[in-house]
Each structure stands twice: as structure tokens, then as C-alpha cells.
């Protein structure tokens, strides 16, 4: 199977280790025996949505928000929406989730209209959420724990009937009040988690790759990979999150 | 007559007690005592240093730059007090002053150089009224504490506004974020940097323009992380020319470097024993400060060339016929540069990495994914790999993705056991590279002390 991955604007969307998720997807494709190609889309270049099996949108610095919105409105916003509407996989994390939403508000003022890929509003607030996150995911139907770290003062409000990634057990998640974290729309996933969270949450890698396999109508079974180290890091991270919340 | 004399005695007793009891190295406890009983201690006693106070802050290189300035000062014949232990929060600064006072509350030194935590800068400036302030660089580090990198810069900028008008500021011209701190502060600014295309790189990280905010900086030359010769393609904002700079640089791996040091009045060749581009930057920051402080260039040169490492900064430790290199790594920029020291050396090596996630380290370890382990592993045959610390399993996973065979990765969460394991895996005449982060460093070092391989930290000059 050939898998083509799009890494959107890596020169900007490279905050806090988030590009590690690209290595994780790429390596796992290799370990599954797929032919994998990662194509980087730099600023100012157009992407053709039908070409990609998986689109990755990395973590952005706060000062990149309005610049990214302008860039996407000029070039690739419509292409990203088309890709998601036609059932392509997309993963957005950290500071790229806000500009993929509909409306961004600073204080009481609307500062920018996001590109509207995720049906949600975003407010920049004084209150910053920093710390461990542990959620029970509602994406795969298997209720895995998803563990990671958040550091954001964008508060996300999902529109009615929009699915989140899961229920918060530790941490603030979207806005510290709704009790949920992230957003799922069609096959697009957005999460506030930082860094290379795919490495630890390896069930999510398997889920994404299996969905790609299904879409390509490959009937071969998904290979069993050695997950010893992954399982250990996953278990440790969950323990650390639980231990630190107790100390608070 | 110093009004704090009884308190100083009390604090000095506390210092001896905590050392006797082996509770830490007593590097901030005495300061805590004295600030409790005499809250204005720093404010009253900092002026007793007749030549003045210099504060050094920034993400990486604070300790080394502080030591370099202090050694030049001492060599010029002026006694100089500085926070050797690296305790850089407000109580640690007070401890340094107490250590350097006699029993009558007179300071034994004429000048004081302090490395200061970025968030402590505003308070430190207010309480010590420095004549010099130095910023080494500002990189993403401990963002769970500061929020964003611009917030770190904001705290340092705030501290500049609290300084008296004759204070001089020393800034890195090659770092867009810290260089921008020099604008509109109404103080004299001295910039330092590199003019060294021979060691430059074509690619690296970039930031949005500090002036227009519209475009990423383009670089004519990248040195490391955000450091380089940058310009904005939109508004023409560009790197300022440094008054103190290094050119014709020759990097000699672990053996150090050699470069031509250019100051407004002189040009001279410097041979540094400490390795890496980051130490050239530290030497430049120290030189710019020392010149402004009136130390002759000849003295600065002698002092820099004699300079050997601060503990744990690429410290070479001999264990029988094995060699251990201990190198503190706190963030991506620092780790990448520590690895880069070995770039032209492809002899086999043993590897031990120790990462904790305490508040002092940063609770989020995502930054490990931005470290170029891939490049390091490509160039070196690894004879053994041990990962340790609270985040040993995350490290193991990071290395697996970087291409290390996962069967050869030993996970040992206890730092002391891990370092002993690594040393035992190391054969005759072989080398062991040890990279701990901040709090893991103390555990690694205390294990090495226990085995008698190194001396305790506070006994080192």
C-alpha cells in the first residue's frame, strides 16, 4: 500500500515537538510495510487535497494565528475543507486548532474568522491551562485513555452536536468547563495536546492507519507491531499524570 | 555598621549546618533565613560592592558567562563574588552575598556577578541596582512555567525599565528576540555576535518579525536555533551590527575552538578550551561585559583562555582508563548544541540520558522530539544505551523513533543505578556520553561523588 502524507507548513507549524507526530506516522507506516512519502507544503504553495491519505497540521505559536488565517484564506483553506468533506484523514494539534475553527474572539472582540473546518468558536482568555491531561476517548469505541500535556489560553466552544475527542479526567481540555477535550469532525481530529502525543498514545496511530487502510479498501489485516516501549511510556505517563494531580 | 550583623551570623550558621547535614549544598537556605528576618537585605547590602553588580540572565549559558566574567574580574585584581552553585532565585542571590561577608557584615569582594533566573530578573534589578545586565539568549524552555517564549522576554524587558539610567545592557545581536529587548529602553546597549559564515548553516528555526509580525525572518546565515544573521523580507527589520564579535572561527570538537575576537579598539586571537559555538557566544557576552566594566582586553584574553568548565558543562571525568563526558541539557537548543560538539567525531561511544520532569526541569518533555538524535545516531556507533529519570520510558521511545534498535535500550528509572550501569557497560579506553537535565544532573553527580570519581560541587572553585 502507498501512503502519501501532507505536512502542512512545517516551517511555521513546528512548535514544541509537534513535528514528532510526523516521524511517528511515517515510521509506523514503514513498520506496517507500506510505502510512505511525506510531502511538506511550504507557505505560498497550493496543495491538492485528493493526493493525500493523511494531512498533518502541527502546533503553532500564538503570533502565527492571524498570519495562518490569511495564508489559508489565500491558498489552502478551501483545499483542507474539501479534503475533510470528502473523507480524508486530518490531524491538527495545539495552536493550529484555533485557526481551523470558525470564529476567534479576543476579549469581547471578534479578531478573525477562522477557516471554519472545525465547527467551533474560539476565545482567547486570560486564564491559561497548563498541565497534564488525561481523557477517556470517544473516537474508537474502545474507550482508551489518552494522555498528554496542555498549555493554552485559547478556550474552545464546540457547536451543538459536534463530537469531542473524549471526556476529561485530568486537566482542563477545551475550556475548563464543558469537561471535554478536542474536536472530531468527519475524519478530522483536533486536540489541545502538545508535542508528539501520537508516540505515547499508540492506539491512535493504529486507529488512523486502519482507517486509511479501510478507505483504500485494502483487505489485508493490520500487522501486529512490537509495542513494548510504547506500552511502558503510555503506562508511565498515565501514572505521572495521576500522581501529579493528587499532589495538587 | 551593618544593621544585619546578627542575621548574617544566623544565616552563616544555617549555611554550615545545612552543609554538615548534607541537605543540598546550602545554596539558598541561608538566603531564605536572612530575607525572612531582614526583607531588604539585598537592597541594603548590594551597594557594599564598590565596583558594582552585574546580573546575567537568559535561557542557556548563564552559569558559564557568569563564571567567565567573575574570573576576568578576579584576574584584573578585583575580588569578585558570584553564585558558583548556580542558585539563581532571589534567596540564592542573597546566599551569595552572605557567603562573601566577614563576620562584621563587610563584603570581602569589590564586585558581584550573579546569574539570575529570567522570572526573578525584575525583583533582582530592583533589589541589587546593577550597573550591568547581560542577556545570553532566549529559547523555548520551561514553557509550562512561563506560558510562552514572548512572556519570558517580557519579564526581562520589565526588569530593564526598573534599572537606573546609567546601567549598561549587553545583548546578543544574533538572537532576534533578545536583541529586540534593547529597543526604547533608554539605556546604553552593547551588542555581541558572530561574523562567521564558515560555521554557518543554511537552515534552522525562525521567528516572526519582531517589528511587523507579518513574516518569518529569513536568514543569510544560521548558527543555531534562532541565532544567526536575520532579516525580515517585508519590513526590512534586520540584525544589528555587533560591537563585539567573533570571526574566522575554527571549531575543534571537544578540544574547544579558536577565533578572532574583535572589539571596538582591538583585534586578538582567542583559543578557548571549552567546546562549541555556544561557548563562543558565552565568551563574547563575558568580553562585552568586562570591557564595559573597564577590564583590559589582555586580562580578558588570559582569563578566557585559562577558562575550564563549570561542573556538568561538558565536564570530562576520568574513571580509570574510561572517559565520561557530563553535559547538562535543559532544552532543545542546548541538547542540539551539546550533540553538535561531537559532530566531527565518529568514534564509538556509550550513551546515557537522564530526564526528570520536576517543576525546575519543566513538567512537559515534548521538547525531546525536537532534538536531532537522528543526526547523532547516524554518525556514531552506539555501544550501549541507558535511559533514566522519571521520563526514561519517553526517552526510550524517542530513541526508538530516532533509529536506535529498541532491544539495546536499557530503561533504569533510578539515575544513580543508571549511571553505575552505564559505567560498568563501558570497557577499557571507551567513552561514555552522559546528558542529564537539571535535577537529574544532581543525582548523576552525587552518584559519581559517592564512587569517588568527582569532587563535591561546593568544594570546586
XYZ file of C-alpha atoms in Angstrom:
709
model
C 0.000 0.000 0.000
C 1.235 3.506 -0.828
C 0.589 6.192 1.766
C 1.112 9.868 0.981
C 1.268 12.243 3.942
C 0.975 16.010 3.833
C 2.931 18.010 6.409
C 1.416 21.485 6.237
C 3.723 24.491 6.709
C 6.352 22.755 8.849
C 8.457 25.943 8.889
C 5.705 27.605 10.984
C 3.728 24.738 12.496
C 6.623 23.206 14.403
C 6.047 24.311 17.978
C 7.038 22.233 20.993
C 7.936 18.864 19.488
C 4.710 18.549 17.485
C 6.634 17.572 14.355
C 7.459 14.351 16.195
C 3.959 13.173 15.227
C 5.088 13.139 11.607
C 8.006 10.808 12.445
C 5.584 8.584 14.335
C 3.132 8.243 11.450
C 5.942 7.817 8.919
C 7.798 5.152 10.937
C 4.644 3.207 11.727
C 3.759 3.132 8.025
C 7.230 1.713 7.362
C 6.850 -0.873 10.129
C 3.495 -1.887 8.616
C 5.267 -2.437 5.315
C 3.609 0.470 3.480
C 5.449 2.682 1.000
C 5.269 6.055 2.641
C 6.055 9.524 1.329
C 5.885 12.719 3.400
C 5.360 15.878 1.361
C 5.967 19.238 3.031
C 3.800 22.123 1.858
C 5.675 25.407 2.421
C 3.998 28.826 2.763
C 2.673 30.052 -0.563
C 2.322 26.622 -2.186
C -1.013 25.042 -3.054
C -1.923 21.528 -2.008
C -4.198 19.223 -3.995
C -6.453 17.557 -1.426
C -7.169 14.341 -3.305
C -3.477 13.472 -3.338
C -3.116 12.836 0.396
C -4.132 9.988 2.676
C -3.295 11.947 5.799
C -2.874 15.671 6.435
C -0.947 16.832 9.477
C -1.297 20.364 10.817
C 1.290 20.958 13.586
C 1.348 23.207 16.628
C 1.570 26.971 16.002
C 2.888 29.836 18.111
C 0.230 32.383 19.189
C 1.684 35.076 16.931
C 1.138 32.787 13.924
C -2.684 32.686 14.282
C -3.809 35.595 12.124
C -0.956 35.033 9.665
C -2.067 31.428 9.195
C -5.669 32.505 8.647
C -4.575 34.928 5.911
C -2.356 32.302 4.312
C -5.105 29.661 4.378
C -7.747 32.026 3.029
C -5.440 32.905 0.155
C -4.219 29.390 -0.615
C -5.141 26.179 1.101
C -8.155 26.742 3.347
C -10.677 25.548 0.761
C -8.491 22.596 -0.151
C -8.310 21.491 3.503
C -12.086 21.753 3.868
C -12.596 19.832 0.638
C -10.220 17.127 1.840
C -12.081 16.693 5.125
C -15.532 16.855 3.493
C -14.508 14.093 1.074
C -13.424 11.848 3.941
C -9.673 12.370 4.206
C -7.792 11.970 7.488
C -6.567 15.163 9.126
C -4.870 15.698 12.475
C -4.400 19.149 13.972
C -2.774 19.800 17.331
C -2.027 22.580 19.826
C -2.018 26.065 18.320
C -3.307 25.032 14.904
C -6.731 24.009 16.222
C -7.908 27.635 16.848
C -7.401 28.894 13.293
C -9.162 25.852 11.857
C -12.275 26.836 13.855
C -14.951 29.320 12.819
C -14.570 32.471 14.888
C -11.752 33.777 17.009
C -12.517 36.231 19.784
C -10.035 38.204 21.848
C -11.652 39.713 24.944
C -15.094 40.648 23.608
C -13.925 41.420 20.081
C -14.016 39.114 17.098
C -10.496 39.393 15.693
C -10.577 36.918 12.867
C -12.806 34.476 11.133
C -11.097 31.108 11.128
C -11.351 28.937 8.075
C -14.309 27.032 9.535
C -13.051 23.497 9.150
C -13.977 22.613 12.732
C -17.497 23.672 13.836
C -16.439 25.600 16.931
C -15.776 29.084 18.339
C -12.503 30.052 19.976
C -11.924 32.684 22.648
C -8.556 33.956 23.810
C -8.737 34.384 27.588
C -6.519 35.495 30.443
C -6.853 32.104 32.081
C -4.174 29.726 30.807
C -4.488 25.975 31.112
C -1.157 24.308 31.803
C -0.618 20.747 32.941
C -1.202 17.068 32.421
C -4.259 15.876 30.522
C -5.956 12.511 30.787
C -9.096 11.799 28.791
C -11.257 8.792 28.042
C -11.527 8.886 24.302
C -14.842 8.511 22.466
C -13.394 8.113 18.997
C -12.676 4.434 18.515
C -15.470 2.951 20.608
C -12.883 1.223 22.783
C -12.547 3.939 25.433
C -8.753 4.154 25.564
C -7.053 6.597 27.872
C -5.420 9.451 26.021
C -2.607 11.139 27.908
C -0.588 14.283 27.267
C 0.180 17.859 28.253
C -1.690 21.108 27.563
C -0.540 24.740 27.614
C -3.064 27.130 26.034
C -5.160 30.208 26.697
C -7.434 29.586 23.722
C -10.755 28.330 25.052
C -12.697 26.211 22.599
C -16.501 26.020 22.464
C -17.912 23.280 20.245
C -21.160 23.909 18.397
C -24.182 21.772 19.300
C -23.936 18.104 18.379
C -20.257 18.318 17.487
C -18.243 15.415 18.848
C -15.290 15.958 21.114
C -12.313 13.624 21.291
C -13.345 12.464 24.750
C -14.187 13.217 28.359
C -11.674 14.937 30.617
C -10.452 13.096 33.720
C -7.410 15.270 34.424
C -6.756 18.739 33.029
C -8.910 21.472 31.521
C -9.405 20.420 27.898
C -11.343 22.726 25.599
C -12.409 25.413 28.059
C -12.169 24.073 31.604
C -15.958 23.887 31.959
C -17.505 21.547 29.386
C -15.492 18.575 30.605
C -14.404 17.566 27.130
C -11.214 17.754 25.110
C -10.628 18.246 21.397
C -12.884 18.043 18.398
C -13.771 15.362 15.854
C -15.427 16.245 12.600
C -15.743 13.579 9.908
C -12.220 12.116 9.810
C -10.562 15.277 11.097
C -9.248 15.314 14.673
C -8.201 18.403 16.617
C -6.599 18.304 20.060
C -5.037 20.749 22.531
C -2.371 18.198 23.438
C 1.204 19.291 22.856
C 4.210 17.582 21.418
C 4.422 14.099 19.916
C 1.379 12.687 21.719
C 0.933 10.054 18.986
C 4.092 8.276 20.167
C 2.663 7.548 23.615
C -0.967 7.157 22.530
C -0.134 4.456 20.013
C -3.736 3.197 19.818
C -4.492 6.433 17.958
C -1.777 5.700 15.392
C -3.264 2.245 14.843
C -6.735 3.755 14.532
C -5.622 6.335 11.951
C -3.661 3.795 9.886
C -6.531 1.311 9.959
C -8.922 3.987 8.716
C -6.512 4.780 5.867
C -6.353 1.062 5.059
C -10.164 0.816 5.003
C -10.510 3.875 2.784
C -8.127 2.302 0.293
C -10.139 -0.895 0.514
C -7.119 -2.963 1.494
C -8.357 -6.238 2.917
C -5.066 -7.449 4.399
C -5.162 -7.447 8.193
C -3.369 -4.694 10.066
C 0.021 -6.069 11.162
C 0.917 -6.692 14.811
C 3.715 -4.356 15.788
C 6.032 -4.570 18.787
C 4.589 -2.058 21.260
C 6.608 -2.897 24.342
C 8.266 0.512 24.746
C 5.106 2.347 23.714
C 3.069 0.478 26.320
C 5.604 1.312 29.008
C 5.771 5.019 28.156
C 1.958 5.121 27.985
C 1.602 3.480 31.403
C 4.252 5.762 32.952
C 2.691 8.920 31.505
C -0.748 7.989 32.892
C 0.784 7.247 36.300
C 2.691 10.547 36.324
C -0.466 12.489 35.413
C -2.434 10.778 38.193
C 0.332 11.226 40.726
C 0.780 14.926 39.986
C -2.951 15.672 40.205
C -3.012 14.050 43.658
C -0.161 16.288 44.816
C -2.085 19.370 43.660
C 27.998 49.374 60.880
C 25.901 46.774 59.135
C 22.466 46.535 60.737
C 22.147 42.930 59.581
C 25.132 41.543 61.543
C 23.180 39.259 63.913
C 21.151 37.950 60.986
C 24.289 37.334 58.957
C 25.677 35.231 61.799
C 22.420 33.313 61.949
C 22.450 32.727 58.197
C 26.118 31.705 58.220
C 25.310 29.171 60.920
C 22.453 27.891 58.807
C 24.859 27.538 55.898
C 27.300 25.416 57.911
C 24.503 23.328 59.350
C 22.928 22.503 56.012
C 26.351 21.547 54.618
C 27.153 19.379 57.617
C 23.799 17.668 57.371
C 24.341 17.234 53.655
C 20.965 18.762 52.854
C 21.633 20.130 49.415
C 24.651 22.425 49.324
C 23.081 25.146 51.427
C 22.916 27.361 48.363
C 19.589 29.053 49.006
C 18.685 28.191 52.621
C 20.815 30.917 54.314
C 19.389 33.485 51.896
C 15.912 32.374 52.802
C 16.624 32.854 56.519
C 18.071 36.304 56.091
C 15.342 37.564 53.801
C 12.770 36.356 56.293
C 14.270 38.427 59.130
C 15.602 41.275 57.002
C 13.487 41.546 53.840
C 15.539 44.452 52.468
C 18.832 42.555 52.883
C 19.797 42.671 49.201
C 18.814 46.306 48.864
C 20.974 47.302 51.877
C 23.988 45.145 51.097
C 24.367 45.119 47.307
C 25.845 48.688 47.397
C 28.733 47.401 49.547
C 30.342 46.058 46.354
C 32.287 49.167 45.355
C 32.785 48.174 41.688
C 29.112 47.341 41.297
C 26.847 44.421 40.464
C 26.353 42.605 37.142
C 23.313 40.405 36.501
C 23.391 37.668 33.858
C 20.158 36.142 32.603
C 18.843 34.235 29.573
C 17.857 30.661 28.758
C 21.209 28.965 28.172
C 24.765 29.949 29.103
C 24.009 31.949 32.270
C 26.360 29.968 34.511
C 29.280 29.854 32.098
C 29.010 33.560 31.230
C 28.815 34.449 34.946
C 31.897 32.375 35.726
C 33.802 33.884 32.780
C 33.055 37.448 33.887
C 33.968 36.649 37.505
C 37.286 35.037 36.538
C 38.283 38.041 34.378
C 37.356 40.381 37.202
C 39.415 38.366 39.680
C 42.379 38.280 37.290
C 42.240 42.057 36.976
C 42.980 42.204 40.688
C 39.479 42.963 41.943
C 37.948 40.407 44.258
C 34.742 39.152 42.744
C 31.838 37.324 44.368
C 29.486 35.199 42.242
C 26.897 32.456 42.652
C 29.132 29.454 41.983
C 26.455 26.939 42.835
C 24.082 28.279 40.187
C 21.344 29.050 42.740
C 19.735 31.845 40.763
C 16.443 32.609 42.502
C 16.233 35.540 44.922
C 17.269 33.510 48.013
C 20.256 32.079 46.167
C 21.388 35.614 45.309
C 21.175 36.608 48.993
C 23.177 33.495 49.962
C 25.990 34.549 47.614
C 26.238 37.906 49.382
C 26.267 36.268 52.841
C 28.990 33.822 51.776
C 31.169 36.749 50.796
C 30.770 38.707 54.001
C 33.013 38.626 57.020
C 31.530 38.391 60.499
C 31.214 42.180 60.669
C 28.999 42.292 57.604
C 31.634 43.763 55.299
C 31.829 42.281 51.834
C 35.177 40.699 51.084
C 34.784 41.353 47.353
C 34.595 44.593 45.382
C 32.326 43.312 42.638
C 29.399 40.923 42.412
C 28.304 38.879 39.401
C 25.033 36.978 39.645
C 23.317 34.628 37.251
C 19.604 35.274 37.631
C 16.566 33.225 36.658
C 14.561 35.047 33.959
C 11.434 35.396 36.092
C 13.478 36.694 39.039
C 15.076 39.498 36.977
C 12.591 42.309 37.798
C 12.957 41.691 41.546
C 16.731 41.207 41.312
C 17.177 44.500 39.434
C 15.021 46.357 41.946
C 16.890 44.964 44.941
C 20.508 44.976 43.701
C 20.566 48.055 41.436
C 23.068 46.565 38.929
C 25.473 48.567 36.762
C 25.428 45.844 34.079
C 22.734 43.492 32.769
C 23.544 40.676 30.354
C 21.138 38.526 28.317
C 22.661 35.418 26.745
C 19.708 34.257 24.611
C 16.008 33.414 24.848
C 14.946 29.938 23.694
C 11.788 27.916 24.328
C 12.338 26.426 27.795
C 10.115 25.705 30.812
C 7.075 27.000 28.952
C 4.834 25.288 31.486
C 6.157 27.930 33.888
C 6.307 30.964 31.610
C 3.447 30.292 29.180
C 5.128 31.492 26.009
C 8.616 32.464 24.956
C 7.460 36.083 24.475
C 6.392 36.127 28.132
C 9.953 35.212 29.146
C 11.232 38.111 27.035
C 8.601 40.403 28.602
C 9.848 39.692 32.121
C 13.408 40.596 31.154
C 12.226 43.762 29.402
C 10.302 44.751 32.568
C 13.499 44.406 34.549
C 15.276 46.852 32.198
C 12.700 49.530 32.990
C 13.499 49.153 36.690
C 17.231 49.778 36.205
C 18.898 53.117 36.918
C 19.673 55.229 33.818
C 23.447 54.649 33.802
C 23.080 50.846 33.685
C 24.594 49.157 30.637
C 22.897 46.305 28.839
C 24.724 43.542 26.930
C 22.626 41.712 24.306
C 23.058 39.008 21.687
C 22.720 40.623 18.242
C 22.163 37.235 16.578
C 19.083 36.372 18.645
C 16.114 38.350 17.271
C 14.131 38.030 20.488
C 16.776 39.131 22.966
C 18.200 41.777 20.587
C 14.741 43.358 20.355
C 14.829 43.925 24.136
C 17.352 46.709 23.568
C 14.858 48.951 21.778
C 13.413 52.001 23.536
C 14.785 51.249 26.982
C 16.825 54.432 27.283
C 19.948 52.552 28.382
C 23.321 52.041 26.704
C 23.282 48.737 24.831
C 26.315 46.755 23.714
C 25.641 44.026 21.144
C 27.764 40.944 20.555
C 27.526 38.279 17.848
C 29.252 36.172 15.229
C 30.541 37.176 11.799
C 31.403 33.653 10.810
C 29.924 32.276 7.571
C 32.471 29.427 7.779
C 30.489 27.733 10.559
C 27.017 28.854 9.441
C 24.186 26.620 8.310
C 21.594 27.118 5.613
C 18.581 26.007 7.643
C 17.318 26.403 11.182
C 14.373 27.721 13.202
C 12.809 31.086 12.589
C 10.578 33.568 14.402
C 8.023 36.094 13.222
C 9.462 39.565 12.694
C 9.634 41.496 15.984
C 8.615 44.696 14.161
C 5.881 43.930 11.633
C 4.909 40.461 12.839
C 3.901 39.535 9.284
C 6.717 37.347 8.034
C 9.171 34.825 9.347
C 12.713 36.091 9.447
C 14.895 34.943 6.584
C 18.490 34.073 7.439
C 21.597 34.833 5.430
C 23.293 32.571 7.933
C 22.059 30.311 10.710
C 24.325 29.480 13.665
C 21.929 27.539 15.858
C 18.281 27.590 16.905
C 17.069 31.163 16.188
C 20.587 32.602 16.228
C 22.013 33.962 13.002
C 22.167 36.839 10.529
C 18.449 37.501 10.036
C 16.263 39.995 8.166
C 12.560 40.497 7.573
C 11.612 40.261 3.877
C 8.626 42.544 4.463
C 9.662 45.486 6.643
C 13.468 45.391 6.302
C 13.993 44.935 10.028
C 17.351 43.218 10.345
C 20.091 42.138 12.706
C 22.101 44.994 14.176
C 25.856 45.048 13.759
C 27.584 43.869 16.920
C 30.294 45.979 18.572
C 31.999 42.872 19.949
C 32.196 39.884 17.648
C 33.996 36.678 16.709
C 35.218 35.905 13.189
C 37.363 33.248 11.491
C 36.114 30.583 13.845
C 37.683 27.151 13.980
C 35.736 24.551 15.937
C 37.897 21.776 17.357
C 35.215 19.446 18.718
C 35.628 18.594 22.383
C 39.026 20.345 22.410
C 37.436 23.784 22.144
C 37.665 26.471 19.495
C 39.799 29.251 18.194
C 38.570 32.590 16.830
C 39.462 36.211 16.199
C 37.885 38.477 18.797
C 37.057 41.949 17.509
C 36.241 44.783 19.908
C 35.815 48.498 19.115
C 39.527 49.059 19.848
C 41.357 45.789 19.285
C 41.572 42.514 17.409
C 43.024 39.469 19.103
C 43.082 35.690 18.645
C 41.405 33.611 21.371
C 41.873 29.893 21.995
C 39.005 28.576 24.100
C 39.342 25.263 25.906
C 35.599 24.867 26.279
C 33.820 23.467 23.221
C 31.029 24.525 20.903
C 29.562 27.621 19.300
C 27.522 28.233 22.445
C 30.701 28.784 24.451
C 31.963 31.301 21.891
C 28.724 33.222 22.491
C 29.294 32.970 26.259
C 32.851 34.265 25.829
C 31.584 37.188 23.715
C 28.903 38.108 26.269
C 31.553 37.999 29.012
C 34.014 40.057 26.928
C 31.454 42.770 26.134
C 30.576 42.992 29.838
C 34.175 43.045 31.020
C 35.202 45.749 28.536
C 32.316 47.929 29.661
C 33.413 47.238 33.237
C 36.886 48.606 32.447
C 38.866 45.365 32.404
C 41.769 45.453 29.884
C 41.383 43.141 26.876
C 44.705 41.457 27.672
C 43.357 40.329 31.039
C 40.085 39.147 29.477
C 42.005 37.131 26.884
C 44.201 35.432 29.506
C 41.201 34.638 31.609
C 39.118 33.221 28.731
C 41.999 31.067 27.523
C 42.527 29.647 31.007
C 38.830 29.008 31.456
C 37.887 25.409 32.249
C 34.347 24.183 32.513
C 31.667 24.786 35.127
C 30.644 21.490 36.707
C 28.480 19.426 34.432
C 29.002 21.593 31.346
C 30.831 19.153 29.089
C 32.879 18.139 32.118
C 35.465 15.449 31.394
C 35.646 12.851 34.169
C 38.268 10.094 34.170
C 37.239 6.735 35.578
C 40.347 4.544 35.455
C 41.034 4.401 31.732
C 37.459 5.274 30.740
C 36.357 8.797 29.900
C 32.987 10.176 30.882
C 31.654 13.433 29.422
C 28.933 15.006 31.532
C 26.842 17.635 29.802
C 23.790 19.394 31.218
C 20.910 19.623 28.720
C 17.854 21.688 29.645
C 16.104 22.289 26.346
C 16.198 21.608 22.605
C 18.711 24.345 21.754
C 21.117 23.212 24.476
C 20.807 19.496 23.689
C 21.355 20.030 19.973
C 24.496 22.072 20.602
C 25.828 19.530 23.111
C 25.389 16.813 20.446
C 26.934 19.053 17.788
C 30.213 19.203 19.743
C 30.665 15.574 18.655
C 29.705 16.114 15.008
C 33.172 15.569 13.510
C 33.986 12.716 15.838
C 32.659 9.319 14.829
C 34.412 7.015 17.283
C 32.090 4.561 19.023
C 30.554 5.716 22.309
C 28.258 4.697 25.141
C 25.221 6.857 25.781
C 23.300 7.668 28.967
C 20.453 10.215 29.005
C 18.698 11.261 32.221
C 15.468 13.277 32.079
C 13.355 14.283 35.067
C 10.143 16.306 34.891
C 10.077 18.312 38.129
C 8.876 21.922 38.201
C 12.503 23.078 37.964
C 13.045 20.966 34.838
C 9.772 21.727 33.110
C 6.935 19.235 33.534
C 6.416 18.777 29.810
C 9.075 16.779 27.990
C 7.755 17.288 24.438
C 10.925 19.204 23.577
C 12.840 15.907 23.325
C 11.147 15.394 19.957
C 12.878 18.476 18.535
C 16.349 17.226 19.469
C 18.307 15.912 16.485
C 19.011 12.418 17.817
C 18.669 11.146 14.257
C 21.786 13.041 13.141
C 23.762 11.941 16.191
C 22.839 8.279 15.777
C 23.709 8.367 12.103
C 27.258 9.496 12.912
C 28.019 7.349 15.954
C 28.219 3.654 16.637
C 26.494 3.301 19.997
C 27.935 0.518 22.141
C 25.279 0.798 24.845
C 22.285 2.999 25.592
C 20.850 3.651 29.057
C 17.871 5.960 29.631
C 16.888 7.121 33.082
C 14.903 9.629 35.140
C 11.132 9.961 35.626
C 10.792 10.124 31.852
C 13.037 7.180 30.976
C 10.288 5.445 29.003
C 9.555 8.560 26.929
C 13.256 8.788 26.160
C 13.379 5.141 25.144
C 10.507 5.747 22.752
C 12.124 8.886 21.340
C 15.340 6.941 20.657
C 13.429 4.059 19.084
C 11.874 6.508 16.631
C 15.291 8.065 16.017
C 16.514 4.691 14.813
C 18.110 3.017 17.852
C 17.428 -0.725 17.987
C 14.945 -0.973 20.850
C 16.461 -4.220 22.103
C 19.609 -2.359 23.097
C 17.855 0.354 25.131
C 18.178 -0.172 28.903
C 15.473 1.560 30.936
C 16.535 2.219 34.544
C 14.460 4.906 36.248
C 16.868 5.388 39.149
C 19.560 7.857 37.989
C 22.182 6.564 40.424
C 21.772 2.949 39.366
C 21.649 4.008 35.720
C 24.949 5.869 35.802
C 26.647 2.939 37.521
C 25.184 0.586 34.925
C 26.473 2.797 32.106
C 29.966 2.975 33.626
C 30.032 -0.809 34.024
C 28.994 -1.353 30.384
C 31.891 0.864 29.331
C 35.045 -1.134 28.548
C 38.692 -0.093 28.863
C 39.589 3.078 26.954
C 35.993 3.625 25.897
C 33.915 6.773 26.207
C 30.598 7.449 27.850
C 28.457 10.480 26.976
C 26.074 11.452 29.787
C 23.321 14.011 29.148
C 21.215 14.810 32.217
C 18.707 17.642 32.585
C 18.692 19.942 35.590
C 17.519 17.883 38.557
C 18.795 14.596 37.077
C 22.246 16.225 36.962
C 22.406 16.466 40.749
C 21.550 12.791 41.132
C 24.049 11.708 38.493
C 26.744 13.828 40.043
C 26.058 12.639 43.553
C 26.338 9.030 42.314
C 29.705 9.913 40.758
C 30.766 11.611 44.017
C 29.811 8.557 46.009
C 32.053 6.399 43.839
C 34.830 8.968 44.311
C 35.024 9.893 40.610
C 34.355 13.619 41.157
C 34.595 16.092 43.991
C 31.515 17.589 45.631
C 30.211 20.701 43.886
C 30.720 23.268 46.639
C 34.389 22.488 47.019
C 35.067 23.494 43.432
C 36.306 26.986 42.703
